[in-house]
Short mmCIF file of C-alpha atoms in Angstrom, two decimals:
data_model
loop_
_atom_site.label_atom_id
_atom_site.label_comp_id
_atom_site.label_asym_id
_atom_site.label_seq_id
_atom_site.Cartn_x
_atom_site.Cartn_y
_atom_site.Cartn_z
CA MET S 1 72.01 94.56 103.65
CA SER S 2 72.79 91.62 105.89
CA SER S 3 76.28 91.46 107.35
CA ASN S 4 76.46 87.73 106.58
CA ILE S 5 77.45 86.73 103.06
CA THR S 6 75.49 83.46 103.23
CA ASP S 7 72.21 85.34 103.62
CA THR S 8 72.64 86.66 100.08
CA TYR S 9 74.87 83.92 98.65
CA PRO S 10 74.02 80.71 100.55
CA GLU S 11 76.18 78.60 98.26
CA TYR S 12 79.22 80.29 99.79
CA SER S 13 78.89 77.84 102.70
CA ARG S 14 79.73 74.97 100.33
CA THR S 15 83.24 76.42 99.89
CA ALA S 16 84.23 76.22 103.56
CA LYS S 17 87.22 73.99 102.84
CA LEU S 18 88.90 77.01 101.24
CA ASP S 19 88.93 78.70 104.64
CA THR S 20 90.98 75.78 105.94
CA LEU S 21 93.35 76.06 102.99
CA ARG S 22 93.67 79.79 103.58
CA ALA S 23 94.76 79.09 107.17
CA THR S 24 97.24 76.37 106.21
CA GLN S 25 98.41 76.29 102.58
CA TYR S 26 98.06 80.07 102.22
CA GLY S 27 98.65 80.85 105.88
CA TYR S 28 101.54 83.17 105.01
CA LEU S 29 98.95 85.86 104.16
CA ASP S 30 97.61 86.06 107.70
CA GLU S 31 101.05 85.54 109.19
CA GLN S 32 102.20 88.62 107.25
CA ASP S 33 99.00 90.55 108.07
CA HIS S 34 98.31 90.92 104.37
CA ILE S 35 95.14 91.30 102.28
CA TYR S 36 95.73 90.03 98.75
CA LEU S 37 93.25 91.34 96.16
CA ASP S 38 95.21 91.06 92.91
CA TYR S 39 94.51 87.56 91.59
CA THR S 40 94.07 88.86 88.05
CA GLY S 41 97.63 90.13 88.28
CA ALA S 42 99.00 86.87 89.72
CA GLY S 43 97.69 83.82 91.50
CA LEU S 44 99.09 82.67 94.82
CA ALA S 45 100.93 79.39 95.32
CA ALA S 46 100.12 76.83 97.98
CA ARG S 47 102.88 75.68 100.30
CA THR S 48 102.43 72.20 98.82
CA GLN S 49 103.59 73.52 95.44
CA PHE S 50 106.82 74.93 96.87
CA GLN S 51 107.47 71.71 98.77
CA ALA S 52 106.98 69.62 95.63
CA HIS S 53 109.50 71.79 93.77
CA ARG S 54 112.12 71.42 96.50
CA SER S 55 111.55 67.66 96.79
CA ARG S 56 111.91 67.13 93.07
CA LEU S 57 115.20 69.03 92.86
CA ASP S 58 116.55 67.31 95.97
CA GLY S 59 115.65 63.86 94.67
CA ALA S 60 117.00 63.89 91.12
CA THR S 61 119.41 65.55 88.71
CA PHE S 62 118.17 67.21 85.53
CA GLY S 63 120.03 68.37 82.44
CA ASN S 64 119.41 70.11 79.13
CA PRO S 65 116.61 68.19 77.36
CA HIS S 66 118.34 68.39 73.95
CA SER S 67 120.22 65.14 74.47
CA GLU S 68 119.77 61.46 75.36
CA ASN S 69 121.93 61.25 78.47
CA PRO S 70 120.31 60.24 81.78
CA THR S 71 119.87 63.77 83.19
CA SER S 72 118.54 65.01 79.87
CA ARG S 73 116.08 62.14 79.63
CA SER S 74 114.86 62.85 83.19
CA ALA S 75 114.11 66.45 82.23
CA THR S 76 112.51 65.52 78.90
CA ASP S 77 110.20 62.97 80.50
CA LEU S 78 108.87 65.49 83.04
CA VAL S 79 108.36 68.16 80.35
CA GLU S 80 106.38 65.71 78.22
CA LEU S 81 104.30 64.68 81.22
CA ALA S 82 103.50 68.34 81.80
CA ARG S 83 102.39 68.73 78.19
CA ARG S 84 99.97 65.86 78.56
CA ARG S 85 98.73 67.21 81.89
CA VAL S 86 97.91 70.56 80.24
CA LEU S 87 95.88 68.80 77.55
CA THR S 88 94.06 66.76 80.20
CA HIS S 89 93.20 69.90 82.17
CA LEU S 90 91.77 71.50 79.03
CA ASN S 91 90.06 68.27 77.96
CA ALA S 92 91.92 68.49 74.66
CA SER S 93 92.78 65.48 72.54
CA PRO S 94 96.50 65.11 71.71
CA GLU S 95 95.34 64.15 68.22
CA ASP S 96 93.88 67.64 67.81
CA TYR S 97 96.02 69.94 69.99
CA GLN S 98 99.68 70.54 70.78
CA VAL S 99 101.22 72.36 73.76
CA ILE S 100 104.07 74.81 73.20
CA PHE S 101 105.75 76.11 76.35
CA THR S 102 106.54 79.82 76.38
CA ALA S 103 107.71 82.37 78.95
CA ASN S 104 104.17 83.73 79.38
CA ALA S 105 100.93 84.45 77.54
CA THR S 106 102.58 87.38 75.77
CA GLY S 107 105.23 85.08 74.33
CA ALA S 108 102.51 82.72 73.16
CA ALA S 109 100.64 85.53 71.39
CA LYS S 110 103.85 86.73 69.75
CA LEU S 111 104.50 83.26 68.32
CA VAL S 112 101.17 83.44 66.52
CA GLY S 113 101.57 87.03 65.38
CA GLU S 114 104.99 86.66 63.85
CA ALA S 115 104.13 83.43 62.02
CA TYR S 116 100.50 83.92 60.99
CA PRO S 117 99.99 84.18 57.18
CA PHE S 118 98.74 87.78 57.11
CA THR S 119 98.31 89.25 53.62
CA LYS S 120 96.56 92.21 52.02
CA LYS S 121 93.54 89.94 51.53
CA THR S 122 93.20 88.84 55.15
CA LYS S 123 91.81 90.67 58.17
CA LEU S 124 92.83 90.94 61.79
CA VAL S 125 89.71 91.46 63.90
CA LEU S 126 90.08 92.21 67.62
CA THR S 127 87.67 93.17 70.33
CA ALA S 128 88.33 96.59 71.84
CA ASP S 129 88.58 94.68 75.11
CA ASN S 130 92.03 93.12 74.69
CA HIS S 131 95.28 93.12 76.63
CA ASN S 132 98.16 94.92 74.91
CA SER S 133 99.81 91.54 74.38
CA LEU S 134 97.06 90.97 71.81
CA ASN S 135 96.81 94.55 70.56
CA GLY S 136 100.45 94.26 69.54
CA LEU S 137 99.52 91.69 66.90
CA ARG S 138 98.30 94.54 64.72
CA GLU S 139 101.94 95.52 64.13
CA TYR S 140 102.70 92.15 62.52
CA ALA S 141 99.51 92.48 60.47
CA ARG S 142 100.33 96.03 59.38
CA GLN S 143 103.78 95.04 58.17
CA ARG S 144 102.15 92.58 55.76
CA GLY S 145 99.37 94.83 54.56
CA THR S 146 96.59 93.40 56.73
CA LYS S 147 94.13 95.85 58.19
CA ALA S 148 93.19 95.58 61.86
CA LYS S 149 89.59 96.18 62.87
CA TYR S 150 88.30 96.64 66.43
CA ILE S 151 84.85 95.63 67.68
CA PRO S 152 83.46 98.30 70.05
CA MET S 153 82.13 97.78 73.58
CA ARG S 154 78.97 99.11 75.18
CA PRO S 155 80.06 101.96 77.50
CA LYS S 156 77.61 101.12 80.29
CA ASP S 157 78.65 97.53 81.08
CA LEU S 158 81.74 97.08 78.86
CA ARG S 159 80.14 94.13 77.08
CA ILE S 160 80.17 93.50 73.32
CA ASP S 161 77.10 92.70 71.27
CA THR S 162 77.26 89.52 69.21
CA GLU S 163 75.71 91.47 66.34
CA ALA S 164 78.74 93.77 66.38
CA VAL S 165 81.02 90.72 66.19
CA VAL S 166 79.16 89.37 63.16
CA LYS S 167 79.25 92.77 61.47
CA SER S 168 83.00 93.08 61.95
CA LEU S 169 83.75 89.58 60.72
CA THR S 170 81.68 89.82 57.55
CA ARG S 171 82.42 91.87 54.48
CA PRO S 172 80.01 94.78 53.89
CA ARG S 173 77.51 94.35 51.07
CA THR S 174 78.98 95.30 47.69
CA TRP S 175 75.96 94.20 45.68
CA PRO S 176 72.33 93.99 46.79
CA TRP S 177 72.28 90.26 46.12
CA ARG S 178 75.68 89.24 47.37
CA ARG S 179 77.05 88.90 50.88
CA SER S 180 80.50 87.46 51.50
CA SER S 181 80.86 84.76 54.16
CA LYS S 182 83.91 82.56 54.15
CA ALA S 183 85.58 84.60 51.39
CA GLN S 184 86.98 87.05 53.96
CA LYS S 185 89.42 85.06 56.09
CA GLY S 186 91.83 86.12 58.78
CA LEU S 187 92.41 86.01 62.52
CA PHE S 188 89.86 86.85 65.21
CA VAL S 189 91.31 87.66 68.65
CA TYR S 190 89.49 88.10 71.93
CA PRO S 191 89.73 87.31 75.67
CA ALA S 192 87.51 84.73 77.30
CA GLN S 193 87.52 87.12 80.27
CA SER S 194 88.46 90.77 80.41
CA ASN S 195 91.44 91.59 82.58
CA PHE S 196 89.96 95.08 83.06
CA SER S 197 86.30 94.54 83.95
CA GLY S 198 85.93 90.79 84.52
CA VAL S 199 83.39 90.53 81.66
CA ARG S 200 83.23 87.03 80.18
CA HIS S 201 82.77 87.16 76.45
CA PRO S 202 80.78 84.31 74.85
CA LEU S 203 82.79 81.23 73.89
CA SER S 204 80.15 80.73 71.19
CA TRP S 205 81.98 83.42 69.21
CA ILE S 206 84.65 80.83 68.43
CA LYS S 207 82.40 78.72 66.18
CA LEU S 208 80.71 81.83 64.82
CA ALA S 209 84.05 83.17 63.58
CA GLN S 210 85.24 79.80 62.32
CA ASP S 211 82.04 79.37 60.31
CA LEU S 212 82.91 82.67 58.64
CA GLY S 213 86.38 81.40 57.74
CA TYR S 214 88.46 82.84 60.58
CA ASP S 215 91.09 81.31 62.79
CA VAL S 216 90.48 82.21 66.43
CA LEU S 217 93.06 83.17 69.04
CA LEU S 218 91.50 82.96 72.52
CA ASP S 219 93.20 84.72 75.43
CA ALA S 220 92.45 82.50 78.44
CA ALA S 221 94.91 84.11 80.87
CA ALA S 222 92.28 85.82 83.06
CA TYR S 223 89.66 83.08 82.56
CA LEU S 224 91.43 79.90 83.60
CA PRO S 225 92.20 80.75 87.25
CA THR S 226 88.52 80.35 88.17
CA SER S 227 86.94 78.44 85.28
CA ALA S 228 87.38 75.28 83.27
CA LEU S 229 87.94 75.53 79.52
CA ASP S 230 86.79 72.45 77.61
CA LEU S 231 88.53 72.22 74.23
CA SER S 232 86.44 69.22 73.29
CA THR S 233 83.41 71.52 73.27
CA VAL S 234 84.90 74.74 71.93
CA ASN S 235 87.74 74.46 69.41
CA PRO S 236 89.72 77.69 69.11
CA SER S 237 92.70 77.60 66.78
CA PHE S 238 95.02 79.02 69.44
CA VAL S 239 94.77 79.48 73.22
CA ILE S 240 97.26 81.50 75.26
CA VAL S 241 97.89 80.94 78.98
CA SER S 242 100.11 82.23 81.79
CA TRP S 243 100.29 79.56 84.48
CA TYR S 244 101.35 81.82 87.36
CA LYS S 245 97.97 83.52 87.02
CA VAL S 246 96.26 80.17 87.60
CA PHE S 247 98.22 78.86 90.60
CA GLY S 248 101.01 81.30 91.43
CA PHE S 249 104.04 79.11 90.83
CA PRO S 250 106.05 78.75 88.66
CA THR S 251 106.47 82.18 87.13
CA GLY S 252 108.03 82.42 83.70
CA VAL S 253 106.04 79.57 82.13
CA GLY S 254 103.11 80.01 79.78
CA CYS S 255 101.62 78.04 76.92
CA LEU S 256 100.41 78.32 73.40
CA VAL S 257 97.90 75.52 73.01
CA ALA S 258 97.33 75.16 69.28
CA ARG S 259 95.22 72.99 67.06
CA ARG S 260 97.42 70.92 64.81
CA ASP S 261 95.77 72.16 61.64
CA ALA S 262 96.13 75.79 62.75
CA LEU S 263 99.77 75.31 63.77
CA ALA S 264 100.49 73.96 60.29
CA LYS S 265 99.44 77.32 58.80
CA LEU S 266 102.13 79.22 60.68
CA ALA S 267 105.42 80.02 58.94
CA ARG S 268 108.12 80.96 61.41
CA PRO S 269 110.37 83.86 60.39
CA TYR S 270 113.18 82.59 62.63
CA PHE S 271 114.89 79.43 63.72
CA ALA S 272 117.03 78.63 66.73
CA GLY S 273 118.65 75.84 68.66
CA GLY S 274 116.18 73.07 69.27
CA THR S 275 113.78 74.21 66.54
CA VAL S 276 115.62 72.68 63.57
CA THR S 277 116.42 69.21 62.37
CA ALA S 278 119.39 70.70 60.54
CA ALA S 279 120.74 74.06 59.36
CA THR S 280 123.67 74.98 57.12
CA VAL S 281 126.00 77.97 56.89
CA ALA S 282 127.64 77.48 53.49
CA VAL S 283 124.19 77.84 51.95
CA PRO S 284 121.22 79.52 53.67
CA TRP S 285 119.13 76.43 54.39
CA HIS S 286 117.39 74.99 57.41
CA MET S 287 114.69 72.46 58.19
CA LEU S 288 112.39 72.96 61.16
CA VAL S 289 111.50 70.00 63.35
CA SER S 290 107.88 68.99 63.35
CA GLY S 291 105.27 69.92 65.95
CA GLU S 292 105.69 72.04 69.05
CA ALA S 293 109.50 71.84 69.14
CA ALA S 294 109.64 74.09 66.06
CA PHE S 295 108.22 76.91 68.19
CA GLU S 296 110.16 76.42 71.44
CA ASP S 297 113.28 78.49 70.87
CA GLY S 298 116.37 77.22 72.63
CA THR S 299 116.10 75.30 75.87
CA VAL S 300 112.74 75.31 77.61
CA ASN S 301 112.50 76.07 81.33
CA TYR S 302 112.86 72.40 82.24
CA LEU S 303 113.31 72.95 85.98
CA SER S 304 110.01 74.87 86.24
CA ILE S 305 107.76 73.27 83.64
CA PRO S 306 107.14 70.21 85.88
CA ASP S 307 105.66 72.61 88.43
CA VAL S 308 102.84 73.25 85.97
CA HIS S 309 101.91 69.60 86.42
CA VAL S 310 101.99 70.05 90.21
CA GLY S 311 99.92 73.21 90.04
CA LEU S 312 97.26 71.64 87.85
CA ASP S 313 97.05 68.66 90.17
CA TRP S 314 96.64 71.07 93.09
CA VAL S 315 93.80 73.17 91.66
CA SER S 316 92.09 70.02 90.40
CA ALA S 317 92.23 68.52 93.89
CA VAL S 318 90.84 71.72 95.40
CA GLY S 319 88.13 71.68 92.74
CA MET S 320 87.61 74.25 90.01
CA ASP S 321 83.88 74.27 90.77
CA THR S 322 84.60 75.12 94.40
CA ILE S 323 86.99 77.91 93.42
CA ALA S 324 84.50 79.27 90.88
CA THR S 325 81.65 79.28 93.41
CA ARG S 326 83.69 81.07 96.05
CA VAL S 327 84.95 83.71 93.65
CA ARG S 328 81.48 84.33 92.23
CA CYS S 329 79.99 84.75 95.72
CA LEU S 330 82.75 87.05 96.91
CA THR S 331 82.55 89.12 93.74
CA GLY S 332 78.81 89.61 94.11
CA TRP S 333 79.15 90.38 97.82
CA PHE S 334 81.92 92.88 97.12
CA ILE S 335 79.98 94.65 94.36
CA ASP S 336 76.85 94.82 96.50
CA ARG S 337 78.75 96.46 99.31
CA LEU S 338 80.68 98.81 97.03
CA LEU S 339 77.45 100.11 95.55
CA GLU S 340 76.12 100.81 99.06
CA LEU S 341 79.06 103.06 99.99
CA ARG S 342 77.83 106.61 100.59
CA HIS S 343 79.15 109.87 101.91
CA SER S 344 77.16 111.42 104.75
CA ASP S 345 75.15 113.54 102.28
CA GLY S 346 74.00 110.39 100.49
CA THR S 347 76.21 110.73 97.40
CA ARG S 348 77.97 107.66 96.06
CA MET S 349 81.55 106.94 97.07
CA ILE S 350 82.40 104.88 93.97
CA VAL S 351 81.86 104.65 90.23
CA MET S 352 82.03 101.15 88.71
CA TYR S 353 83.22 100.11 85.27
CA GLY S 354 81.57 96.97 83.94
CA PRO S 355 78.71 94.72 85.12
CA VAL S 356 77.18 95.34 88.54
CA ASP S 357 76.03 91.72 88.94
CA THR S 358 77.60 88.26 88.68
CA GLU S 359 76.05 87.27 85.35
CA SER S 360 78.71 86.22 82.80
CA ARG S 361 81.60 87.80 84.68
CA GLY S 362 84.64 86.71 86.60
CA GLY S 363 86.14 87.84 89.89
CA THR S 364 87.63 91.11 88.63
CA VAL S 365 86.03 94.42 89.64
CA ALA S 366 87.13 97.81 88.29
CA PHE S 367 86.03 101.07 89.92
CA ASN S 368 87.17 104.43 91.25
CA PHE S 369 86.46 106.22 94.50
CA LEU S 370 84.62 109.55 94.41
CA ASP S 371 85.51 112.04 97.11
CA ALA S 372 83.11 114.28 99.04
CA GLU S 373 83.09 116.82 96.18
CA GLY S 374 82.24 114.15 93.62
CA LYS S 375 85.63 114.12 91.91
CA VAL S 376 87.56 110.94 91.17
CA VAL S 377 90.14 110.09 93.81
CA ASP S 378 93.55 109.87 92.15
CA GLU S 379 94.42 106.19 91.74
CA ARG S 380 97.99 106.93 92.83
CA LEU S 381 96.66 108.07 96.19
CA VAL S 382 94.61 104.88 96.53
CA ALA S 383 97.64 102.77 95.62
CA GLN S 384 99.70 104.55 98.27
CA GLU S 385 97.12 104.39 101.06
CA SER S 386 95.97 100.82 100.38
CA SER S 387 99.60 99.70 100.51
CA GLN S 388 99.99 101.35 103.87
CA ALA S 389 96.98 99.29 105.00
CA HIS S 390 98.72 96.07 103.82
CA ILE S 391 96.35 95.65 100.86
CA SER S 392 97.61 94.44 97.50
CA LEU S 393 95.41 95.60 94.63
CA ARG S 394 96.02 96.99 91.17
CA THR S 395 95.69 100.57 89.92
CA GLY S 396 96.09 102.03 86.44
CA CYS S 397 94.69 100.97 83.07
CA PHE S 398 95.85 97.34 83.31
CA CYS S 399 97.45 97.21 79.82
CA ASN S 400 93.95 97.28 78.31
CA PRO S 401 93.59 100.66 76.60
CA GLY S 402 90.39 99.80 74.71
CA ALA S 403 88.45 99.05 77.87
CA GLY S 404 89.84 102.16 79.52
CA GLU S 405 88.94 104.39 76.57
CA THR S 406 85.37 103.06 76.61
CA ALA S 407 84.98 103.24 80.39
CA PHE S 408 86.26 106.81 80.59
CA GLY S 409 84.52 108.00 77.41
CA ILE S 410 87.59 109.01 75.45
CA ALA S 411 86.54 109.90 71.90
CA ALA S 412 88.58 108.89 68.87
CA GLY S 413 88.91 112.57 67.94
CA THR S 414 90.69 113.23 71.21
CA LEU S 415 93.04 110.32 70.66
CA ARG S 416 93.91 111.47 67.13
CA ARG S 417 95.42 114.61 68.61
CA LEU S 418 97.86 112.41 70.47
CA THR S 419 99.44 111.07 67.26
CA SER S 420 101.37 114.31 66.84
CA HIS S 421 102.88 114.00 70.33
CA LYS S 422 105.97 111.84 70.13
CA ASP S 423 107.44 112.96 73.43
CA GLY S 424 106.11 113.87 76.85
CA THR S 425 104.95 112.06 79.94
CA PHE S 426 101.88 109.95 80.62
CA ASP S 427 100.48 112.86 82.63
CA ASP S 428 100.79 115.00 79.47
CA PHE S 429 98.63 112.41 77.72
CA LEU S 430 96.01 112.67 80.47
CA ARG S 431 95.87 116.45 80.12
CA ILE S 432 95.42 116.25 76.36
CA ALA S 433 92.72 113.59 76.76
CA HIS S 434 90.99 115.64 79.51
CA LEU S 435 91.02 112.66 81.87
CA PRO S 436 90.51 113.22 85.60
CA THR S 437 92.76 110.31 86.57
CA GLY S 438 95.14 107.78 85.07
CA GLY S 439 93.01 104.68 85.34
CA ALA S 440 91.00 102.71 87.83
CA ILE S 441 91.26 100.52 90.90
CA ARG S 442 91.07 96.79 90.28
CA VAL S 443 90.17 94.27 92.97
CA SER S 444 90.16 90.59 92.07
CA PHE S 445 89.50 87.39 93.99
CA GLY S 446 90.93 83.89 93.87
CA VAL S 447 91.41 80.57 95.60
CA ALA S 448 92.57 81.98 98.96
CA SER S 449 90.10 84.86 99.19
CA THR S 450 87.64 85.07 102.08
CA CYS S 451 84.72 87.26 103.16
CA LYS S 452 87.07 88.73 105.77
CA ASP S 453 89.13 90.19 102.92
CA VAL S 454 86.01 91.94 101.64
CA ASP S 455 85.15 93.18 105.14
CA TYR S 456 88.65 94.56 105.59
CA PHE S 457 88.61 96.44 102.29
CA ILE S 458 85.17 97.95 102.84
CA SER S 459 86.24 99.07 106.31
CA PHE S 460 89.38 100.61 104.79
CA ALA S 461 87.31 102.42 102.15
CA LEU S 462 84.91 103.95 104.68
CA LYS S 463 87.66 104.92 107.09
CA THR S 464 89.86 106.45 104.39
CA TYR S 465 87.54 108.12 101.85
CA LYS S 466 84.13 108.77 103.41
CA ASP S 467 83.42 112.55 103.55
CA ARG S 468 86.98 113.29 102.50
CA ILE S 469 88.08 115.89 99.97
CA THR S 470 91.20 114.64 98.20
CA THR S 471 94.01 116.23 96.25
CA SER S 472 96.72 114.97 93.90
CA ASP S 473 99.31 117.34 95.35
CA GLY S 474 102.62 115.72 96.21
CA LEU S 475 102.06 112.49 94.26
CA LYS S 476 104.83 111.18 92.03
CA PRO S 477 104.37 111.50 88.24
CA ARG S 478 102.80 108.47 86.58
CA PRO S 479 105.42 106.36 84.79
CA GLY S 480 102.90 105.20 82.15
CA CYS S 481 100.05 102.81 81.62
#
């Protein structure tokens, strides 16, 4: 294989302006001698974003938005501007969608779960490829008698067949001449992009599910950092977002972007300051305010929410198409070089989980190293040694147990034995499940990534693991997954 990325991915040359930004706006990486490969965990912020935050706080005074005084009005105006900027970024009409600010994507998912009208007659359908923030919705469903159903993945590439989606969303035949369609309603939940494997699941599933009578909750947390989501083209009922994953700063601000008609179906089991027009104590009565304010408990993060506006302006100025092209090229280049890694006897040095090409996938790559004896290198050892080499990457199961179970071939029968184990450590779980390691290695690319980052990691991999026999002796116990 050529040592020049542009020989294989010539379009990489069109992203050269990102090299300039890496040296200036993200220059702290090179100044700190650091290789950052965890963009699925968190994006990185440009220096311009930090400067805008400082300038705004130096130039004005802001107060609690729940008032009409001057400082309150200043804060309210910037929060409302940020709401509109989110809708603009998603190409969503304010007549159709509302923006609810939350602490993160998990908080956004929880808002839907606790308020969705689950009953014994509805279904909760999830893909097996879901973050635990979405898997947790099954607890709300269970409490109200709703059954949760998971759609399986293909073990080889961790993709999901559309036929399996249709089968899970439709009621099985009860009579030879009758098939239910819209009679079986409920909530369908899936990620636009897997946080484990980088697989991009079809956005066409949204209309498919809606035509069958389902509301759709789309997890866009891993998708939005490198792709545009056009809500004028696809119309999910709910979209959840964590903004620090898109542009690094601020942390602690996410969104539930909800269609107005879908939001009207939710019945909140709780009220708080800022969510009610009025509430009484002498009699148990309250009236929720209308729209997004009914779901924003207490005071929103009004000093940080305006930074969402700044961040969206920044990535828009850089160009989502440019970011997407760079990440796709680097991902393909990285996978190509990973698959070429060999020990001296010709045996592979890695095993990959998920697609081995760039078709319908994002910039997240999951794999494990294989040592000279063919056994999986303990991910704790990789975490330790990559850190010593100033590399930030992710190890473990990434809060996505379904993808991990499929990738590592864990049978349901094995997992059922775990239900009787209420105590013990995560390592006890691994022994019961007969797993050779506690997860995988995840490398992911973003706006400030360069081909030099790939070169550095591949060099590290060859230097550290080629022809080596590894052991787990002396490693700390795993805290969990």
